[in-house]
Coordinates of C-alpha atoms and ligand atoms in Angstrom, one line a residue:
M30 CA 14.4 64.5 -14.3
P31 CA 14.6 64.6 -10.4
L32 CA 12.4 62.6 -8.6
T33 CA 9.7 64.6 -6.8
R34 CA 8.0 62.6 -3.9
K35 CA 5.4 63.9 -1.7
A36 CA 3.1 62.1 0.9
Y37 CA -0.5 63.1 2.3
R38 CA -1.6 61.6 5.5
A39 CA -5.4 61.7 6.5
A40 CA -8.5 59.3 6.2
I41 CA -8.3 57.7 2.9
L42 CA -11.0 55.9 1.0
H43 CA -11.5 54.6 -2.5
S44 CA -13.4 52.0 -4.5
L45 CA -12.3 48.5 -5.5
A46 CA -14.9 47.3 -7.4
D47 CA -19.0 47.9 -8.0
P48 CA -20.5 46.9 -4.7
A49 CA -23.7 45.5 -7.0
E50 CA -20.9 42.8 -8.3
V51 CA -18.9 42.0 -5.0
G52 CA -21.0 43.2 -2.3
I53 CA -20.4 46.2 -0.2
E54 CA -17.7 44.9 2.3
A55 CA -15.3 44.0 -0.4
S56 CA -16.2 46.9 -2.6
Y57 CA -13.9 49.6 -0.9
E58 CA -10.9 50.2 1.1
Y59 CA -10.7 52.7 3.8
F60 CA -7.5 53.6 6.1
E61 CA -8.5 55.7 9.0
D62 CA -5.2 57.0 9.3
G63 CA -3.8 56.5 5.9
L64 CA -0.8 57.6 3.7
L65 CA -0.9 58.4 0.1
V66 CA 2.7 58.7 -1.5
I67 CA 2.9 60.5 -4.5
E68 CA 6.1 60.3 -7.3
N69 CA 6.1 62.1 -10.4
G70 CA 2.6 62.7 -11.1
R71 CA 1.8 58.8 -10.2
I72 CA 0.7 57.3 -6.7
S73 CA 3.6 55.2 -5.6
A74 CA 2.0 53.8 -2.1
L75 CA -1.3 53.8 -0.3
G76 CA -1.5 52.3 3.0
H77 CA -1.7 52.7 6.8
A78 CA 0.5 55.5 8.1
G79 CA 1.9 53.5 10.8
D80 CA 3.0 50.8 8.0
L81 CA 4.6 53.2 5.4
L82 CA 6.2 56.0 7.3
P83 CA 8.9 53.8 8.7
R84 CA 9.7 52.7 5.1
L85 CA 10.0 56.4 3.7
P86 CA 12.9 58.5 3.9
A87 CA 13.0 60.9 6.9
D88 CA 13.0 64.1 4.9
I89 CA 10.1 63.4 2.8
D90 CA 7.4 66.1 2.4
I91 CA 4.3 65.1 4.2
T92 CA 1.2 67.1 4.3
H93 CA -1.2 66.0 7.3
Y94 CA -4.9 66.9 6.9
Q95 CA -7.0 66.7 10.1
D96 CA -10.8 66.0 9.9
A97 CA -10.4 65.2 6.2
L98 CA -10.9 62.5 3.7
I99 CA -8.7 61.9 0.7
T100 CA -10.5 59.9 -2.1
P101 CA -9.9 59.8 -5.9
G102 CA -10.8 62.9 -8.0
L103 CA -14.4 62.8 -8.9
I104 CA -15.4 61.9 -12.8
D105 CA -18.1 63.4 -14.6
T106 CA -19.3 61.5 -17.6
H107 CA -21.6 64.0 -19.2
I108 CA -21.5 67.8 -19.1
H109 CA -21.7 70.7 -21.6
L110 CA -19.1 73.4 -21.4
P111 CA -21.1 76.2 -23.3
Q112 CA -24.3 75.7 -21.1
T113 CA -22.2 77.1 -17.8
G114 CA -24.0 80.5 -18.5
M115 CA -27.5 79.0 -18.5
V116 CA -27.6 76.6 -15.5
G117 CA -31.1 77.0 -13.8
A118 CA -33.0 78.2 -16.7
Y119 CA -36.8 78.3 -15.9
G120 CA -39.9 76.5 -17.0
E121 CA -39.2 74.0 -19.9
Q122 CA -38.7 70.3 -20.4
L123 CA -36.4 69.2 -23.0
L124 CA -37.1 70.0 -26.6
D125 CA -38.4 73.5 -25.6
W126 CA -35.9 74.1 -23.2
L127 CA -33.2 73.5 -26.2
N128 CA -34.8 75.9 -28.5
T129 CA -35.8 78.4 -25.7
Y130 CA -32.2 78.5 -23.9
T131 CA -29.7 76.2 -25.0
F132 CA -29.1 77.0 -28.6
P133 CA -29.1 80.9 -28.1
C134 CA -26.4 80.4 -25.2
E135 CA -24.3 78.1 -27.2
S136 CA -24.6 80.4 -30.3
Q137 CA -22.3 82.8 -28.4
F138 CA -19.3 80.5 -28.8
A139 CA -18.9 81.5 -32.2
D140 CA -16.9 84.4 -30.6
K141 CA -13.5 83.1 -29.7
A142 CA -12.7 85.2 -27.0
H143 CA -16.1 84.3 -25.2
A144 CA -15.1 80.7 -25.7
E145 CA -11.8 81.1 -23.9
E146 CA -13.6 83.1 -21.1
V147 CA -16.2 80.4 -20.5
A148 CA -13.6 77.3 -20.6
D149 CA -11.9 79.2 -18.0
V150 CA -14.6 79.6 -15.9
F151 CA -15.7 75.8 -16.7
I152 CA -12.5 74.5 -15.7
K153 CA -12.2 76.1 -12.7
E154 CA -15.7 75.1 -11.6
L155 CA -14.8 71.5 -12.1
L156 CA -11.7 71.7 -10.0
R157 CA -13.8 73.5 -7.1
N158 CA -16.0 70.7 -7.0
G159 CA -13.4 67.8 -7.0
T160 CA -14.1 66.9 -10.7
T161 CA -10.3 65.9 -12.3
T162 CA -11.8 64.3 -15.2
A163 CA -14.9 64.9 -17.3
L164 CA -16.5 64.0 -20.8
V165 CA -17.3 67.1 -22.0
F166 CA -19.7 68.4 -24.8
G167 CA -18.5 71.6 -26.5
S168 CA -20.5 73.7 -29.0
V169 CA -21.0 73.2 -32.8
H170 CA -17.7 75.6 -33.0
P171 CA -14.4 73.9 -33.2
Q172 CA -12.9 76.8 -31.1
S173 CA -14.9 75.8 -27.9
V174 CA -13.0 72.6 -27.7
N175 CA -9.6 74.1 -28.5
A176 CA -10.3 76.7 -26.0
F177 CA -11.0 74.0 -23.6
F178 CA -8.4 71.7 -24.3
E179 CA -5.8 74.6 -24.2
A180 CA -6.8 75.1 -20.7
A181 CA -6.9 71.8 -19.7
E182 CA -3.4 71.0 -21.1
K183 CA -1.7 73.8 -19.2
L184 CA -2.9 72.1 -16.0
D185 CA -2.0 68.5 -16.9
L186 CA -5.8 67.4 -16.5
R187 CA -7.2 64.3 -17.9
M188 CA -9.9 65.4 -20.0
I189 CA -12.3 64.2 -22.8
A190 CA -14.1 66.4 -25.2
G191 CA -15.7 66.9 -28.7
K192 CA -17.1 69.3 -31.0
V193 CA -21.1 69.0 -31.3
M194 CA -21.9 67.7 -34.7
M195 CA -25.6 68.8 -35.5
D196 CA -26.7 69.5 -39.2
R197 CA -30.4 69.6 -39.0
N198 CA -33.4 70.6 -36.8
A199 CA -31.5 73.6 -35.1
P200 CA -31.3 77.1 -35.9
D201 CA -29.2 78.0 -39.2
Y202 CA -26.7 79.8 -37.1
L203 CA -25.6 76.8 -34.9
T204 CA -25.6 73.8 -37.7
D205 CA -22.6 72.7 -39.6
T206 CA -23.0 70.1 -42.3
A207 CA -22.2 66.4 -42.4
E208 CA -18.9 67.1 -44.4
S209 CA -17.9 70.2 -42.4
S210 CA -18.5 68.2 -39.1
Y211 CA -16.4 65.4 -40.3
Q212 CA -13.6 67.8 -41.4
Q213 CA -13.7 69.9 -38.1
S214 CA -13.8 66.6 -35.9
K215 CA -11.0 65.2 -37.7
A216 CA -8.7 68.3 -37.4
L217 CA -9.4 68.6 -33.6
I218 CA -8.7 64.6 -33.5
E219 CA -5.2 65.3 -35.1
R220 CA -4.5 67.9 -33.1
W221 CA -5.6 66.8 -29.4
H222 CA -6.2 63.1 -29.4
G223 CA -3.7 61.4 -27.3
K224 CA -2.0 64.6 -26.4
G225 CA -0.6 64.7 -22.8
R226 CA -3.9 63.4 -21.0
L227 CA -6.4 64.6 -23.3
H228 CA -8.8 62.3 -25.4
Y229 CA -11.3 63.2 -28.2
A230 CA -14.7 62.3 -28.3
V231 CA -17.0 62.1 -31.8
T232 CA -20.0 64.0 -30.6
P233 CA -23.4 64.1 -32.5
R234 CA -25.4 65.8 -30.3
F235 CA -28.7 63.4 -30.6
A236 CA -30.5 61.6 -33.4
P237 CA -32.9 64.2 -34.2
T238 CA -30.3 66.8 -34.9
S239 CA -28.1 64.8 -37.3
T240 CA -28.8 63.6 -40.8
P241 CA -28.2 60.1 -41.6
E242 CA -25.3 61.1 -43.6
Q243 CA -23.7 62.9 -40.5
L244 CA -24.6 60.0 -38.3
A245 CA -22.5 57.7 -40.7
L246 CA -19.5 60.1 -40.9
A247 CA -19.4 59.9 -37.0
G248 CA -19.4 56.3 -37.3
Q249 CA -16.5 56.5 -40.1
L250 CA -14.6 58.6 -37.7
L251 CA -14.7 56.4 -34.9
G252 CA -13.2 53.5 -37.3
E253 CA -10.4 55.8 -38.6
Y254 CA -8.5 56.2 -34.9
P255 CA -7.9 53.8 -32.3
D256 CA -9.4 54.6 -28.8
L257 CA -11.8 57.6 -30.0
Y258 CA -14.7 58.2 -27.7
M259 CA -18.3 58.7 -28.8
Q260 CA -20.8 60.8 -26.9
T261 CA -24.3 61.6 -27.5
H262 CA -27.8 61.7 -25.6
I263 CA -30.4 58.8 -25.8
S264 CA -33.8 58.3 -24.5
E265 CA -34.0 61.1 -22.1
N266 CA -37.5 62.5 -22.6
K267 CA -40.9 60.8 -24.0
Q268 CA -41.5 63.5 -26.8
E269 CA -37.7 63.2 -28.1
I270 CA -38.2 59.4 -28.3
E271 CA -41.5 59.8 -30.4
W272 CA -39.5 62.3 -32.2
V273 CA -36.8 60.1 -33.3
K274 CA -39.2 57.4 -34.3
A275 CA -40.8 59.5 -36.8
L276 CA -37.5 61.0 -38.3
F277 CA -36.1 57.5 -38.5
P278 CA -39.1 54.9 -39.2
E279 CA -37.0 52.6 -40.9
R280 CA -35.1 51.7 -37.7
D281 CA -36.3 49.4 -34.7
G282 CA -36.3 52.4 -32.1
Y283 CA -33.8 55.0 -30.7
L284 CA -30.8 53.1 -29.6
D285 CA -31.2 51.0 -32.9
V286 CA -30.4 54.4 -35.0
Y287 CA -26.8 54.8 -33.1
D288 CA -26.5 51.0 -33.7
H289 CA -27.1 51.3 -37.4
Y290 CA -24.3 53.8 -37.9
K291 CA -21.9 52.0 -35.7
L292 CA -22.0 54.4 -32.6
L293 CA -22.1 51.8 -30.2
G294 CA -18.8 50.5 -28.4
E295 CA -16.2 50.4 -25.4
R296 CA -15.9 54.2 -25.7
S297 CA -19.2 55.0 -26.3
V298 CA -21.0 57.2 -23.5
F299 CA -24.9 57.6 -24.0
A300 CA -26.4 60.4 -21.7
H301 CA -29.5 59.7 -19.7
G302 CA -31.1 56.4 -20.8
V303 CA -34.0 57.3 -18.6
H304 CA -36.7 55.2 -20.9
L305 CA -34.4 52.7 -22.4
C306 CA -36.0 49.2 -22.2
D307 CA -34.4 45.7 -21.1
E308 CA -33.5 45.0 -24.6
E309 CA -31.9 48.2 -25.1
C310 CA -29.9 47.7 -21.8
A311 CA -28.9 44.3 -23.0
R312 CA -27.5 45.8 -26.4
L313 CA -25.6 48.4 -24.6
A314 CA -24.2 46.1 -22.2
E315 CA -23.2 43.5 -25.2
T316 CA -21.3 46.1 -27.1
G317 CA -19.4 47.6 -23.9
S318 CA -21.3 50.8 -24.3
A319 CA -21.8 53.0 -21.0
V320 CA -24.9 55.3 -19.9
A321 CA -24.2 58.3 -18.0
F322 CA -26.8 58.8 -15.1
C323 CA -27.7 62.4 -14.7
P324 CA -30.1 62.5 -11.7
T325 CA -30.0 66.6 -11.3
S326 CA -31.0 67.2 -15.0
N327 CA -33.5 64.5 -15.1
L328 CA -35.3 65.9 -12.2
F329 CA -34.8 69.5 -13.3
L330 CA -36.0 69.1 -16.9
G331 CA -38.8 66.8 -15.8
S332 CA -37.4 63.8 -18.1
G333 CA -38.0 60.8 -15.6
L334 CA -36.2 58.4 -13.2
F335 CA -33.1 56.4 -14.3
N336 CA -33.5 52.5 -13.7
L337 CA -30.2 52.0 -12.2
P338 CA -31.3 48.3 -11.0
M339 CA -32.0 47.4 -14.3
A340 CA -28.7 48.8 -15.6
E341 CA -27.1 46.7 -12.8
K342 CA -28.9 43.4 -13.9
H343 CA -27.3 43.8 -17.2
K344 CA -24.0 44.6 -16.0
L345 CA -24.2 47.6 -18.0
N346 CA -21.2 50.1 -17.0
V347 CA -22.9 53.3 -15.6
G348 CA -21.1 56.7 -14.9
L349 CA -22.6 59.8 -13.1
G350 CA -23.0 62.9 -15.1
T351 CA -23.8 66.6 -13.9
D352 CA -25.4 67.6 -17.2
I353 CA -24.7 71.2 -16.8
G354 CA -26.8 73.1 -17.8
G355 CA -29.6 71.0 -17.9
G356 CA -28.2 69.6 -14.6
T357 CA -28.3 72.0 -11.5
S358 CA -25.0 71.5 -9.9
F359 CA -21.2 71.0 -10.9
S360 CA -20.9 69.0 -7.6
L361 CA -21.0 65.4 -8.1
L362 CA -21.7 65.3 -4.4
Q363 CA -24.9 67.1 -5.0
T364 CA -25.5 64.9 -8.2
L365 CA -25.2 61.9 -5.6
N366 CA -27.5 63.6 -3.1
E367 CA -30.1 63.8 -6.0
A368 CA -29.4 60.3 -7.4
Y369 CA -30.3 59.0 -3.8
K370 CA -33.7 60.4 -4.0
V371 CA -34.1 59.1 -7.4
M372 CA -33.7 55.7 -6.2
Q373 CA -35.7 56.4 -3.3
L374 CA -38.7 57.3 -5.4
Q375 CA -38.4 53.8 -7.3
G376 CA -38.3 52.1 -3.9
A377 CA -34.7 51.2 -4.0
R378 CA -31.4 52.1 -2.0
L379 CA -28.3 53.6 -3.6
S380 CA -25.8 52.9 -0.7
P381 CA -23.2 55.5 0.0
F382 CA -20.3 53.0 -1.4
K383 CA -22.1 52.6 -4.7
S384 CA -22.5 56.1 -4.7
L385 CA -18.8 56.7 -4.4
Y386 CA -18.2 53.7 -6.9
L387 CA -20.5 55.6 -9.6
A388 CA -18.4 58.9 -9.0
T389 CA -14.8 57.5 -9.3
L390 CA -14.1 53.9 -10.4
G391 CA -17.6 53.6 -12.2
G392 CA -16.9 56.6 -14.2
A393 CA -13.5 55.5 -14.6
R394 CA -15.0 52.2 -16.1
A395 CA -17.5 53.6 -18.4
L396 CA -14.5 55.5 -19.9
R397 CA -12.2 52.5 -19.9
L398 CA -9.7 54.6 -18.0
E399 CA -9.6 52.0 -14.9
D400 CA -5.8 51.6 -15.2
R401 CA -5.6 55.4 -14.9
I402 CA -8.0 57.1 -12.7
G403 CA -11.0 56.3 -10.4
T404 CA -8.9 54.7 -7.6
L405 CA -5.7 55.4 -5.6
Q406 CA -4.0 52.1 -6.7
P407 CA -0.1 52.6 -7.0
G408 CA 0.8 53.0 -10.5
T409 CA -2.2 55.4 -11.3
D410 CA -2.4 58.9 -12.0
A411 CA -2.2 61.2 -8.7
D412 CA -5.8 62.6 -9.2
F413 CA -7.3 63.0 -5.8
I414 CA -9.2 65.3 -3.5
V415 CA -9.2 66.3 -0.1
L416 CA -12.8 66.4 1.5
D417 CA -13.1 68.8 4.7
Y418 CA -15.3 67.3 7.4
N419 CA -15.5 70.8 8.8
A420 CA -16.6 72.8 5.6
T421 CA -19.7 74.0 7.0
P422 CA -20.9 74.4 10.6
L423 CA -23.7 71.9 10.1
L424 CA -21.6 69.3 8.2
S425 CA -19.0 69.7 11.1
Y426 CA -21.7 69.4 13.9
R427 CA -23.6 66.5 12.1
L428 CA -20.5 64.3 11.1
K429 CA -19.3 64.3 14.8
Q430 CA -22.5 62.2 15.4
A431 CA -21.4 59.8 12.5
N432 CA -20.4 56.3 14.0
N433 CA -18.5 55.0 10.9
I434 CA -16.9 55.7 7.5
A435 CA -20.4 54.6 5.8
E436 CA -22.2 57.2 7.9
T437 CA -19.6 60.0 7.1
L438 CA -19.7 59.3 3.4
F439 CA -23.2 59.4 3.2
V440 CA -23.4 62.7 4.9
L441 CA -20.6 63.8 2.9
M442 CA -22.8 63.2 0.0
T443 CA -25.9 64.5 1.4
L444 CA -24.8 67.8 2.6
G445 CA -21.5 68.2 0.8
D446 CA -21.0 70.5 -2.2
D447 CA -18.1 72.8 -3.4
R448 CA -17.5 73.9 -0.1
T449 CA -16.6 70.5 0.9
V450 CA -13.6 70.4 -1.4
L451 CA -10.5 71.6 0.4
Q452 CA -7.8 70.7 -2.2
T453 CA -7.8 69.1 -5.9
Y454 CA -4.9 67.4 -7.3
A455 CA -4.5 66.5 -10.7
A456 CA -1.1 64.5 -11.9
G457 CA 0.2 65.2 -8.6
N458 CA 0.0 68.9 -8.8
R459 CA -2.5 71.0 -6.7
V460 CA -5.0 72.5 -9.0
H461 CA -7.5 74.0 -6.4
Q462 CA -7.1 75.0 -2.9
R463 CA -10.5 76.4 -1.4
Ligands
LIG30 N1 -30.4 66.3 -25.9 C1 -29.9 67.1 -27.1 N2 -28.9 68.0 -26.5 C2 -29.3 68.1 -25.4 C3 -28.5 68.9 -24.2 O1 -27.9 69.8 -24.7 N3 -28.7 68.5 -23.0 C4 -29.7 67.7 -22.4 N4 -29.8 67.4 -21.3 N5 -30.2 66.7 -23.5 C5 -29.8 67.0 -24.8
LIG31 ZN1 -26.7 66.6 -22.0

């Protein structure tokens, strides 16, 4: 195969570590005039343009972005494909919201053509927003996952998804059975898990919509294949938590239900965790599990405020999730804008470098993919984005007043959204151009 080598020149920023562990200064690397060199879909060099340029062949193809910042592609650790068409549904909190809006909307995925149409819209929306990897809930229908993976494969994206397993407490038109969910998940795993940059996630929706038999089979699947993911919801809403206690009186709380069925582990991601207690955070951390912090959703559905400092205290892996359609934006920049406010309401601060970490390396660590994505380290996948300082008149004006990269980054996260993402690259290929 001929060597394809390209270089991108701009301001470049990426995370090196969690600021909570190493302090802010040691947590990132910034090149005011940086160069990122890509070879065959991977990053081959990163540094100051002045250092790297003399070492490169004179005829190398260089794209120079002025007034722009290159960062790693953003990572969404919790999102629902079949809820694309119901973002911004009025008036309800979690359980009524599911019954009133979510289940009817997801039922449309019984139609394969609908699944394919939405998968296309969904992937375009991820890329328009600079999201290059997502951990995705399908609907209960296997074709929702097939449609998603087929579209992701065409663009060589690194994506993780799974068919929802739900065999009770939902309308008949939207339930599977313990056995059918096991067989359907297995067929999807055989077809997609490890194909190119795709991975499968075993996806019991949440404890209330699965029988003990189904949860046991989900745990069994995790034991049958290496490196499978597990995604579900936990402790999002107070009524939900009471319901779980009533459904599983023999268990010692919500997390213990999942623990009992062997669903905790290094590739397990639990969405929300707004009302987790200290012991539950400790148990999640001990098992290497991760939590997806979904601030726009937690505010929109009135679920509560995620306690990030408590997660940090336990060294629990945390990623960021949009939770479309409980969340209100595909943009992880807008998600960080709301994350900052969630911290403010608890008297805590979210530094721009912690935010950058959550949306990139933190997400990669939650997914155990930090050797492939989440930074711009040489050897990793060339998944990166170009953010435009002049995306809107206000952003342009405001950034002229910024004195350093910390201020610039914070303003990008506060005012930025899909308009800010000029280009998105995946495996070295441009997959979105504004
Ligand atoms: N809990 C169970 N299902 C869902 C869902 O679709 N969205 C959210 N936010 N929480 C859930
Ligand atoms: Zn969700």
